[in-house]
Coordinates of C-alpha atoms in Angstrom, one line a residue:
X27 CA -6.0 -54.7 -30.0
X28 CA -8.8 -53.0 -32.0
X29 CA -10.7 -50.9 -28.8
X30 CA -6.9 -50.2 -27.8
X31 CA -6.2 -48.6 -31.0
X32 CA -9.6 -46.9 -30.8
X33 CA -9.0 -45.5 -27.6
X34 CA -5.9 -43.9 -28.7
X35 CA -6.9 -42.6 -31.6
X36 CA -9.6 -41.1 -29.6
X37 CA -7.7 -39.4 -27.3
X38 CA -5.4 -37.5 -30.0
X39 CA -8.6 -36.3 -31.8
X40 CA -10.1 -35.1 -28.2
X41 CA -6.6 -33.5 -27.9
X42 CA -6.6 -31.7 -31.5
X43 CA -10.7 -30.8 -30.6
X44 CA -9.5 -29.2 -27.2
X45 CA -7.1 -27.4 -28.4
X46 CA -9.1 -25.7 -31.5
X47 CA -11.6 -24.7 -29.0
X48 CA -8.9 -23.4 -26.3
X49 CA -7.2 -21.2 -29.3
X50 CA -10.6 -20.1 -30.9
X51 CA -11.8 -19.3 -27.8
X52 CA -9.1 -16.8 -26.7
X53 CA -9.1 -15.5 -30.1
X54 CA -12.7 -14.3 -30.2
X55 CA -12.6 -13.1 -25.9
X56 CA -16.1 -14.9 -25.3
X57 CA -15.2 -15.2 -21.4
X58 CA -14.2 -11.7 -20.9
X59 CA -16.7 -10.2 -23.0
X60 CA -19.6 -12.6 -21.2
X61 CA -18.4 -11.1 -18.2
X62 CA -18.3 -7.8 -19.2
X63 CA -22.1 -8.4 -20.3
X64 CA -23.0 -9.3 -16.7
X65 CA -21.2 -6.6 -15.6
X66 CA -22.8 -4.2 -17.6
X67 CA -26.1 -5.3 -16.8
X68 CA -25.3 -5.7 -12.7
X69 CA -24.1 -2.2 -12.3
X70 CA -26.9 0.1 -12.3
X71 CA -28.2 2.9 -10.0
X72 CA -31.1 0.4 -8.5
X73 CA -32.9 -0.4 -5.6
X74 CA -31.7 -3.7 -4.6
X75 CA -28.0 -3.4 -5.9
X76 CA -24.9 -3.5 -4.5
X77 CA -24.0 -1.0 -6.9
X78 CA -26.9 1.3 -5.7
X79 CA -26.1 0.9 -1.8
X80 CA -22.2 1.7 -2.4
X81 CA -23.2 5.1 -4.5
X82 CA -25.8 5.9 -2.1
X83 CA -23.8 5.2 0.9
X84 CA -20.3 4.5 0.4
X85 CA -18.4 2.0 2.4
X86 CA -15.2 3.2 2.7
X87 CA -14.1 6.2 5.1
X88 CA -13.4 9.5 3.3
X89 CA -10.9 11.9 4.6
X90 CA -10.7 15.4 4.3
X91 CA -7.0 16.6 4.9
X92 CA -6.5 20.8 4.9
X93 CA -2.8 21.9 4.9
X94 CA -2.2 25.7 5.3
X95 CA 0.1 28.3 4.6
X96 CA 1.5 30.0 7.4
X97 CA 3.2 33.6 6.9
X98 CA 6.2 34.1 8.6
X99 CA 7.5 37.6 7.3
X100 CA 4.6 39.4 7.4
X101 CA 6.0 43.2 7.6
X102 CA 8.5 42.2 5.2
X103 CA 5.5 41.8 2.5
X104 CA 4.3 45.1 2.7
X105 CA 7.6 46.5 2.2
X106 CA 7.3 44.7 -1.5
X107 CA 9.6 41.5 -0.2
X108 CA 8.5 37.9 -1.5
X109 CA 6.0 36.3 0.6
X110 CA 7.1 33.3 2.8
X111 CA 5.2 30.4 4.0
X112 CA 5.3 27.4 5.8
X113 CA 3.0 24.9 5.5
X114 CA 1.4 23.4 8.3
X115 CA -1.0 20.3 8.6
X116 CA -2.4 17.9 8.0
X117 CA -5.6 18.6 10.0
X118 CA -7.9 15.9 8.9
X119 CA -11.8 15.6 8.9
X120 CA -13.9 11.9 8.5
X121 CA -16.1 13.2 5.8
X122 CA -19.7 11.2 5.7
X123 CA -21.2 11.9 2.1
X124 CA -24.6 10.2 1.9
X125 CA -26.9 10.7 -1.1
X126 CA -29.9 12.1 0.4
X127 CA -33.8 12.6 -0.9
X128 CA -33.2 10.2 -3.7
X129 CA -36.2 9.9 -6.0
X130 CA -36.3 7.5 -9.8
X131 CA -37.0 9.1 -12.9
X132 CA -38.1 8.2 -15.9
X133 CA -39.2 4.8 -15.9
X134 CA -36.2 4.2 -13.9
X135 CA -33.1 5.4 -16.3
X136 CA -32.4 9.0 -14.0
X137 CA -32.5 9.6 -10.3
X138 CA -31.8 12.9 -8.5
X139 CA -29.9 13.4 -5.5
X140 CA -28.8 15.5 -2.7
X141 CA -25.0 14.6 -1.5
X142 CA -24.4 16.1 2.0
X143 CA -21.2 16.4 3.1
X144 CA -20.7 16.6 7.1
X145 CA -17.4 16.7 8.3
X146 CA -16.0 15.2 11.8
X147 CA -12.7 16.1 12.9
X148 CA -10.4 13.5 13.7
X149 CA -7.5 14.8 16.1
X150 CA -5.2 11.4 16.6
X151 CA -4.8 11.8 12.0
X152 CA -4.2 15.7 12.4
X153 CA -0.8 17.6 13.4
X154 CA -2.7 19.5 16.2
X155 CA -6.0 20.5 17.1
X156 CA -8.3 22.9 15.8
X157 CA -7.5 25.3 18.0
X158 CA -4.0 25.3 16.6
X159 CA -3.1 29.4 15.1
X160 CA -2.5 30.2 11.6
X161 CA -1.6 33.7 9.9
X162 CA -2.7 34.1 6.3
X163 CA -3.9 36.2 4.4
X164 CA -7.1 38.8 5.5
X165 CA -9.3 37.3 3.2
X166 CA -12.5 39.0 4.1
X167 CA -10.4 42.4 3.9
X168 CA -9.0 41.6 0.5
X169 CA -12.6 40.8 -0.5
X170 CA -13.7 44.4 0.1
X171 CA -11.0 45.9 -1.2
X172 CA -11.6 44.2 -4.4
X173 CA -14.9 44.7 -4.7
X174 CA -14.8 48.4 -4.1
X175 CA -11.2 49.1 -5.8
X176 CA -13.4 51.5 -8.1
X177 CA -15.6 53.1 -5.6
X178 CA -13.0 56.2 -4.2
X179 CA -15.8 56.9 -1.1
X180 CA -15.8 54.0 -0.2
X181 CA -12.4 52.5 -0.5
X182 CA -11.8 55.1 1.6
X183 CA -13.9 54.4 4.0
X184 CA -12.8 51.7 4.4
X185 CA -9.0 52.3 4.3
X186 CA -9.5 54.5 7.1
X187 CA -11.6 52.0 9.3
X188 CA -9.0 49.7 9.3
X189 CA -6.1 51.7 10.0
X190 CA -8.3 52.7 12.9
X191 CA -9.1 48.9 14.2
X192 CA -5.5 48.3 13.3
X193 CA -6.8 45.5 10.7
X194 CA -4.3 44.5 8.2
X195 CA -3.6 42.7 5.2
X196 CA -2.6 39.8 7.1
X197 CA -4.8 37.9 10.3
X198 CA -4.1 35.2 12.6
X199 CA -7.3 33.1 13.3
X200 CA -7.1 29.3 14.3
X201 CA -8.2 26.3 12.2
X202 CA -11.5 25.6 13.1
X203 CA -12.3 29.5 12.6
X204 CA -10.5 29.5 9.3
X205 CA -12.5 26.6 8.3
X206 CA -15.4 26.6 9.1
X207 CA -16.1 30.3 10.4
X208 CA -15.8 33.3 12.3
X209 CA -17.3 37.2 13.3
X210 CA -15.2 39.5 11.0
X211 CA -15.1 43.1 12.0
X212 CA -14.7 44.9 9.2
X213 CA -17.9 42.4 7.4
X214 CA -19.6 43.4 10.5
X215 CA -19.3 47.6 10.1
X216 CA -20.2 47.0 6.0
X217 CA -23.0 45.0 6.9
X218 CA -24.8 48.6 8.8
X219 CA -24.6 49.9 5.1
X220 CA -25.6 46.8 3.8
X221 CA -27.8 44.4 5.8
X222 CA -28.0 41.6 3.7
X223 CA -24.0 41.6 4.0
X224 CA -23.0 37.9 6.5
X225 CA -20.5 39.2 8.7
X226 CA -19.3 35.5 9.1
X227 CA -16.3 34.2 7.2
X228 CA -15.4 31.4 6.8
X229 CA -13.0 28.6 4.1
X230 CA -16.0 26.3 4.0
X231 CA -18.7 28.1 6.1
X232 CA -22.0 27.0 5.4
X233 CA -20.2 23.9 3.8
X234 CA -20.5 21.2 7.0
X235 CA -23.8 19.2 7.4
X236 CA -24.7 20.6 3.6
X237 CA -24.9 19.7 0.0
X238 CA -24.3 21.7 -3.4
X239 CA -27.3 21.2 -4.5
X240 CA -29.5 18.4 -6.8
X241 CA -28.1 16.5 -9.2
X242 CA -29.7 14.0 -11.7
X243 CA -27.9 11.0 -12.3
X244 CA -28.1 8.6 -15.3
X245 CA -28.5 5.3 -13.7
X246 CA -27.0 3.1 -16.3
X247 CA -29.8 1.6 -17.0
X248 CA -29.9 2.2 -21.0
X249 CA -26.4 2.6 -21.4
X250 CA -23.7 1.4 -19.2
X251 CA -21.3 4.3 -20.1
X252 CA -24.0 6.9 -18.3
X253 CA -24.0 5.4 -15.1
X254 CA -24.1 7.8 -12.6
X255 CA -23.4 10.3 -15.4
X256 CA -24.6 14.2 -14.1
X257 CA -27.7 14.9 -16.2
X258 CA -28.5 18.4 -14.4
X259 CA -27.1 20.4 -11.3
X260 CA -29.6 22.7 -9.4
X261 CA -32.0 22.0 -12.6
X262 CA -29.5 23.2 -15.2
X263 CA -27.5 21.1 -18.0
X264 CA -25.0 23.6 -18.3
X265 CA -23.3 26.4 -16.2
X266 CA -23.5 30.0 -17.0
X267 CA -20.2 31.6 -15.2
X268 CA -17.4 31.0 -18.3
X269 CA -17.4 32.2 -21.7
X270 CA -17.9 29.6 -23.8
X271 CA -20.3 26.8 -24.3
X272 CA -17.4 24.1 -23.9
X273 CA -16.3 25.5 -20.9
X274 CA -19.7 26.0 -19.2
X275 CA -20.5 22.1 -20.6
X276 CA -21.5 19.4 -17.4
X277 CA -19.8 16.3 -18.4
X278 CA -19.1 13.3 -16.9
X279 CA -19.9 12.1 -13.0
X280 CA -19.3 13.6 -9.6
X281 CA -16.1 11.9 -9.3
X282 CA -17.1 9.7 -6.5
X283 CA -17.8 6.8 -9.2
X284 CA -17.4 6.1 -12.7
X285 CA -19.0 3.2 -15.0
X286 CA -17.9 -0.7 -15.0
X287 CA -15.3 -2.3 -17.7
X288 CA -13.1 1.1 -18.1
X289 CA -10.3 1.0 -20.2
X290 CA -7.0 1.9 -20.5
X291 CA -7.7 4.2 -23.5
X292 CA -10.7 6.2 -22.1
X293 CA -10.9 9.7 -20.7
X294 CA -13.0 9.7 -17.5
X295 CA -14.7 13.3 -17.4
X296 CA -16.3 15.3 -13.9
X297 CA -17.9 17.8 -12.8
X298 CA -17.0 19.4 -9.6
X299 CA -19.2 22.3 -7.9
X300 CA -16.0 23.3 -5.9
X301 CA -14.1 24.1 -8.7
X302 CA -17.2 25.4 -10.7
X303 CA -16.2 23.2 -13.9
X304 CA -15.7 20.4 -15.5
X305 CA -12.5 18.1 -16.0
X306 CA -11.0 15.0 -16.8
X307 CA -8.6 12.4 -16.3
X308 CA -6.4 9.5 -18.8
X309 CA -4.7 6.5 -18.0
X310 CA -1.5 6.7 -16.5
X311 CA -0.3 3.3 -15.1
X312 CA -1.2 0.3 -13.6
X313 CA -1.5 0.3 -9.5
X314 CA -2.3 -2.2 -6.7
X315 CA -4.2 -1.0 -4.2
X316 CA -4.4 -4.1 -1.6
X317 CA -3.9 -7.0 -3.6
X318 CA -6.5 -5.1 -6.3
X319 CA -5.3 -4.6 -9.3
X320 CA -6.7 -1.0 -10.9
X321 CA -5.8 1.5 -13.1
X322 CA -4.3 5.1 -12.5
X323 CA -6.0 8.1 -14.0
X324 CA -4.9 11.9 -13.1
X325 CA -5.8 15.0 -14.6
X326 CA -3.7 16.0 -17.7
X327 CA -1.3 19.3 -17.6
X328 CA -3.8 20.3 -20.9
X329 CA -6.6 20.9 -18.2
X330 CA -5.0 23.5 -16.6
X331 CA -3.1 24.7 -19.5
X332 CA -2.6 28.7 -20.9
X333 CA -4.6 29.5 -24.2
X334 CA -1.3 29.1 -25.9
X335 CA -1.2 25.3 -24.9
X336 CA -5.0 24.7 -24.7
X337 CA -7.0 27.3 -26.8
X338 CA -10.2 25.5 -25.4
X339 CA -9.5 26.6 -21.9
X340 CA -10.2 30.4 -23.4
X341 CA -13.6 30.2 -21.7
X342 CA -12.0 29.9 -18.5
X343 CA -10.5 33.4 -18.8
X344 CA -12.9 36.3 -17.1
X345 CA -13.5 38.9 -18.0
X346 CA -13.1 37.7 -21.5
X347 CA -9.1 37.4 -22.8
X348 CA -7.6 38.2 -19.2
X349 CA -6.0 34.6 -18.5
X350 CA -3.8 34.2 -15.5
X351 CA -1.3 31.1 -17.2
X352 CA -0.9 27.7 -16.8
X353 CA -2.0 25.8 -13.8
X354 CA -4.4 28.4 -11.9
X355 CA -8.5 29.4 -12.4
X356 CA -9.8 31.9 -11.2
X357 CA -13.4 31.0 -10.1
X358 CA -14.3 34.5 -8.6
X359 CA -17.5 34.8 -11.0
X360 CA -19.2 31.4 -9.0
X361 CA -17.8 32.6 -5.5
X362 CA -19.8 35.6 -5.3
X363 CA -17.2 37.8 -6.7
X364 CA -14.8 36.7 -4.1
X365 CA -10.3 36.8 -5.6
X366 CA -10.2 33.6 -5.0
X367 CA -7.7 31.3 -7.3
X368 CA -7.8 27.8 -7.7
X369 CA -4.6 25.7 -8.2
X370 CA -3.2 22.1 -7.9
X371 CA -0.8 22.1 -4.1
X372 CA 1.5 23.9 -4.6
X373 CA 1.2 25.3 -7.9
X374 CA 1.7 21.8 -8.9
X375 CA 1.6 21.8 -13.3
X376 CA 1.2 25.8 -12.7
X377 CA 3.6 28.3 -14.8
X378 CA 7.2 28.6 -13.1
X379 CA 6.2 32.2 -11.9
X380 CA 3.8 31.0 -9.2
X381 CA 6.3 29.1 -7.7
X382 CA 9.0 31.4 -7.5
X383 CA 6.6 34.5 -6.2
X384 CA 6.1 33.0 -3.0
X385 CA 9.2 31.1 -1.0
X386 CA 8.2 28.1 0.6
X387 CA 6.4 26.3 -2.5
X388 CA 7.8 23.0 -3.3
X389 CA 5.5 21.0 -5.9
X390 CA 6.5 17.3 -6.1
X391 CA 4.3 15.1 -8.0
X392 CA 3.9 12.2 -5.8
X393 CA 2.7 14.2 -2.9
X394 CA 0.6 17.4 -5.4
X395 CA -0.7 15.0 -8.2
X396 CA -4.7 14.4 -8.0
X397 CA -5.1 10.7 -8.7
X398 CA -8.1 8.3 -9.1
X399 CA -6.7 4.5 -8.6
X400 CA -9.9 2.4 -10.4
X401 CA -10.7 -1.5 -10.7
X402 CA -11.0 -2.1 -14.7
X403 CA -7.2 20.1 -5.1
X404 CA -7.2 21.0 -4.4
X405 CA -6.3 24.4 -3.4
X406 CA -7.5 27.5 -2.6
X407 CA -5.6 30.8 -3.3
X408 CA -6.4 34.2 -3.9
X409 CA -5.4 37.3 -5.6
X410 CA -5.3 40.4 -4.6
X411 CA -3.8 44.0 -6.1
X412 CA -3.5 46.7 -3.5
X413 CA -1.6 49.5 -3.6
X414 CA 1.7 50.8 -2.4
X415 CA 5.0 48.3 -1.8
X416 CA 3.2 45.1 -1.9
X417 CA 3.6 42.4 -4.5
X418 CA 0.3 41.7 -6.9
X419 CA 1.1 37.4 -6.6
X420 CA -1.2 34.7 -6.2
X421 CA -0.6 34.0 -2.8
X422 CA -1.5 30.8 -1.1
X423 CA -4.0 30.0 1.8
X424 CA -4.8 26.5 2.2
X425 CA -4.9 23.0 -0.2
X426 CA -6.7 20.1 0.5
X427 CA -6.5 16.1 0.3
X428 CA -9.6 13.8 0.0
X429 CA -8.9 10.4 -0.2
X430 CA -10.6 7.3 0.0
X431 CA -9.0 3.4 0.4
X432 CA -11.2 0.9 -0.3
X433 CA -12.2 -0.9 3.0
X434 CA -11.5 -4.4 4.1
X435 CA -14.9 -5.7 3.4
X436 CA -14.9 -4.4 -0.3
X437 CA -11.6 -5.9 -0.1
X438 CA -12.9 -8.9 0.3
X439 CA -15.8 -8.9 -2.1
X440 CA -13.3 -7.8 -4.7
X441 CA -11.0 -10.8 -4.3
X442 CA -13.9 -13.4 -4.5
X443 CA -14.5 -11.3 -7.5
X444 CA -11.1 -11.4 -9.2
X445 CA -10.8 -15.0 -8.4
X446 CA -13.6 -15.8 -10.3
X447 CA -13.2 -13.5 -13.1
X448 CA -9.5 -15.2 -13.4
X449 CA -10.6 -18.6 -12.9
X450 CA -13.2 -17.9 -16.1
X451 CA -11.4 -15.9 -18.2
X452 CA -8.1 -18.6 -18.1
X453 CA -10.6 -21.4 -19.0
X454 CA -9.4 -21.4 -22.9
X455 CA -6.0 -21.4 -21.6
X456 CA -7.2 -24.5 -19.4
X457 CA -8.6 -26.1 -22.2
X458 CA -5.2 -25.3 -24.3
X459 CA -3.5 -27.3 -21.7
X460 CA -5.9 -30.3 -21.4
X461 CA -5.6 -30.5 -25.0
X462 CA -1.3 -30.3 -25.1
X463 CA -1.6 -32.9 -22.0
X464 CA -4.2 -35.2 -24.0
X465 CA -1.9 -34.7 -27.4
X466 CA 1.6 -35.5 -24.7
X467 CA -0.6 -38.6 -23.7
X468 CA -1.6 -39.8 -27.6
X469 CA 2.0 -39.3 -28.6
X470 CA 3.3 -41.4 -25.7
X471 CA 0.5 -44.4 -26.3
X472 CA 1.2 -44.0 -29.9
X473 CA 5.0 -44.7 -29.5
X474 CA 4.8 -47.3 -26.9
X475 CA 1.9 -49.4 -29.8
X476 CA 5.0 -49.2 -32.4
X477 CA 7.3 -50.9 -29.9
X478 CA 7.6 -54.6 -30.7
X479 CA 7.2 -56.8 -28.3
X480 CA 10.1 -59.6 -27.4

């Protein structure tokens, strides 16, 4: 009678033990903060790391998509009518990205890094083939015209050359010339005045089979937080083309990765060469991207926002105080000088008046918004003022999707992973409920010993 009573006495006190642990462990988060730890110390730019091979290599297919704006009343613009487009794609590209001539710094903590882009075009994911026609803007034209607005000789020189070539403000080339380049005429007569003139243009000529330059990366090594953090571009910690140190400040990654453990409260800052700035992005709801959970970041309105909304963008305004509103940048001073605007598709988050000057914009979030989907653009367009009837409106050429779905073997990995992390993390709450089943048990022995026998 005595071991029984001791053996139910022991149970309730291994019940009331269990549970204390269960509920103090939640309370203090030892299991997510001990995998958190590992984490932090597994995910570091290293040779020998999965997290190394993925930057240096990644696994899942990129695509490049380019939509453009066709013009369909042409004549109608130079009479001073609103420009109207039609936009026509996708035609999509398999974009390889390898990080090339990698080399370790500093005992380790910084590596730099070539990341060439080549671009494959993939005609059964693309409305037509490359070959298909598309009138836009003569951007080569508007280029000289703006360079040499304030040279009379000259401009009208080139006025004159045109009207006898019968070039005009507006050219029909196809896709893969747009893209990725073609002989332009009127390039081709400059470059006799000027030698060192390429008579090639070209959306992203030069830009296939080619990087931006080198980058040093933080490998994570001494912080988490920096890993794959940009150090320098091209040698430089800073850029040189805005008007303000914030503005020409490198901050953040490439955008192709960001540190482990992230956080719903953080602000996840890049640097892109395309858009010849920095930016960043904030939490904006939980997703599932095949059966992974994640987190949604996208880049704030405040990013793209007028002085009067954001006085910190003032840097972005060149020359100095001559801001184009909400939504657009104008990165002529790193494009050689070039009118060339950037926006979000569609003037996406861009002041009303961009919208309404051209017929045929439609911005809808779900298809324009730039999104990053994490486990815990673009656009061109160009400016122009020329005189006589036409409109001076940001008119545009051509936006782009890249996008990258994690692939079925990350897939994979990632659900082992999750398991796991679930399966440790919920051990308090397994303790909690060995320790209410062990109390259930005592209180069920206890009243059955109280019973009297007959």
């Amino acid at each position: 009678m005595l071991l029984k009573s001791c053996c139910i006495y022991s149970i309730g006190v291994c019940s009331l033990l269990t549970l204390i642990l269960g509920i103090s462990l939640v309370l203090s988060n030892v299991f997510p903060h001990f995998i958190q730890s590992l984490v932090k110390k597994e995910v570091v730019l290293k040779n020998g790391t999965e997290a190394f091979e993925a930057w240096e290599n990644p696994p899942a297919p990129i695509y490049m998509q380019f939509y453009f704006f066709n013009v369909t009343n042409p004549l109608e613009v130079l009479d001073g009518d609103r420009p109207a487009v039609v936009e026509i794609g996708p035609y999509t590209y398999r974009e390889y990205r390898p990080m090339e001539q990698v080399d370790f710094q500093d005992n380790g903590t910084k590596v730099t890094a070539v990341n060439t882009k080549t671009y494959i075009f993939q005609r059964n994911m693309s409305r037509g083939p490359e070959s298909d026609l598309i009138r836009t803007v003569n951007i080569p034209a508007v280029t000289v015209m703006e360079r040499f607005k304030d040279h009379s000789i000259m401009a009208n020189l080139i006025s004159s050359y045109m009207k006898s070539t019968g070039e005009g403000l507006f050219t029909t080339h196809t896709v893969g010339e747009l893209l990725w380049g073609y002989e332009d005429s009127l390039l081709k007569a400059l470059k006799l005045v000027q030698p060192d003139l390429d008579d090639v243009f070209g959306l992203f000529y030069k830009n296939n089979a080619s990087n931006d330059g080198e980058y040093v990366f933080f490998t994570g090594q001494q912080n988490y937080k920096d890993f794959a953090r940009v150090d320098t571009w091209n040698g430089e910690s800073s850029l040189s083309w805005w008007t303000s140190d914030e503005c020409n400040m490198i901050n953040g990654t490439n955008g192709a990765s960001f540190h482990p453990v992230i956080t719903k409260n953080e602000t996840l800052y890049m640097f892109s060469s395309d858009l010849c700035r920095s930016l960043y992005a904030l939490y904006e709801e939980d997703v599932t991207v095949k059966g992974i959970p994640g987190y949604r970041f996208s880049p704030p309105s405040m990013v793209f926002a007028n002085v009067t909304v954001n006085p910190a963008n003032a840097g972005f305004c060149v020359p100095a105080e001559n801001c184009l509103g909400s939504g657009v940048l104008n990165v002529s001073p790193c494009k050689q000088g070039a009118p060339i605007i950037m926006s979000s598709p569609h003037f996406y988050q861009a002041d009303e008046k961009f919208v309404q000057d051209v017929f045929g914009m439609k911005p809808i979030k779900e298809q324009h918004q730039t999104v990053i989907d994490i486990n815990p653009c673009d656009s061109f367009s160009f400016f122009f003022s020329q005189t006589g009837n036409v409109r001076t409106v940001v008119f545009p050429v051509v936006y782009l999707n890249e996008s990258v779905v994690i692939d079925d073997a990350s897939v994979l990995k990632l659900h082992a992973i999750v398991v796991k992390q679930n399966v440790v993390v919920n051990i308090p709450f397994m303790l909690i409920g060995v320790g209410i089943i062990l109390g259930g048990i005592f209180m069920f022995l206890m009243c059955r010993q109280k019973i009297p026998e007959v």
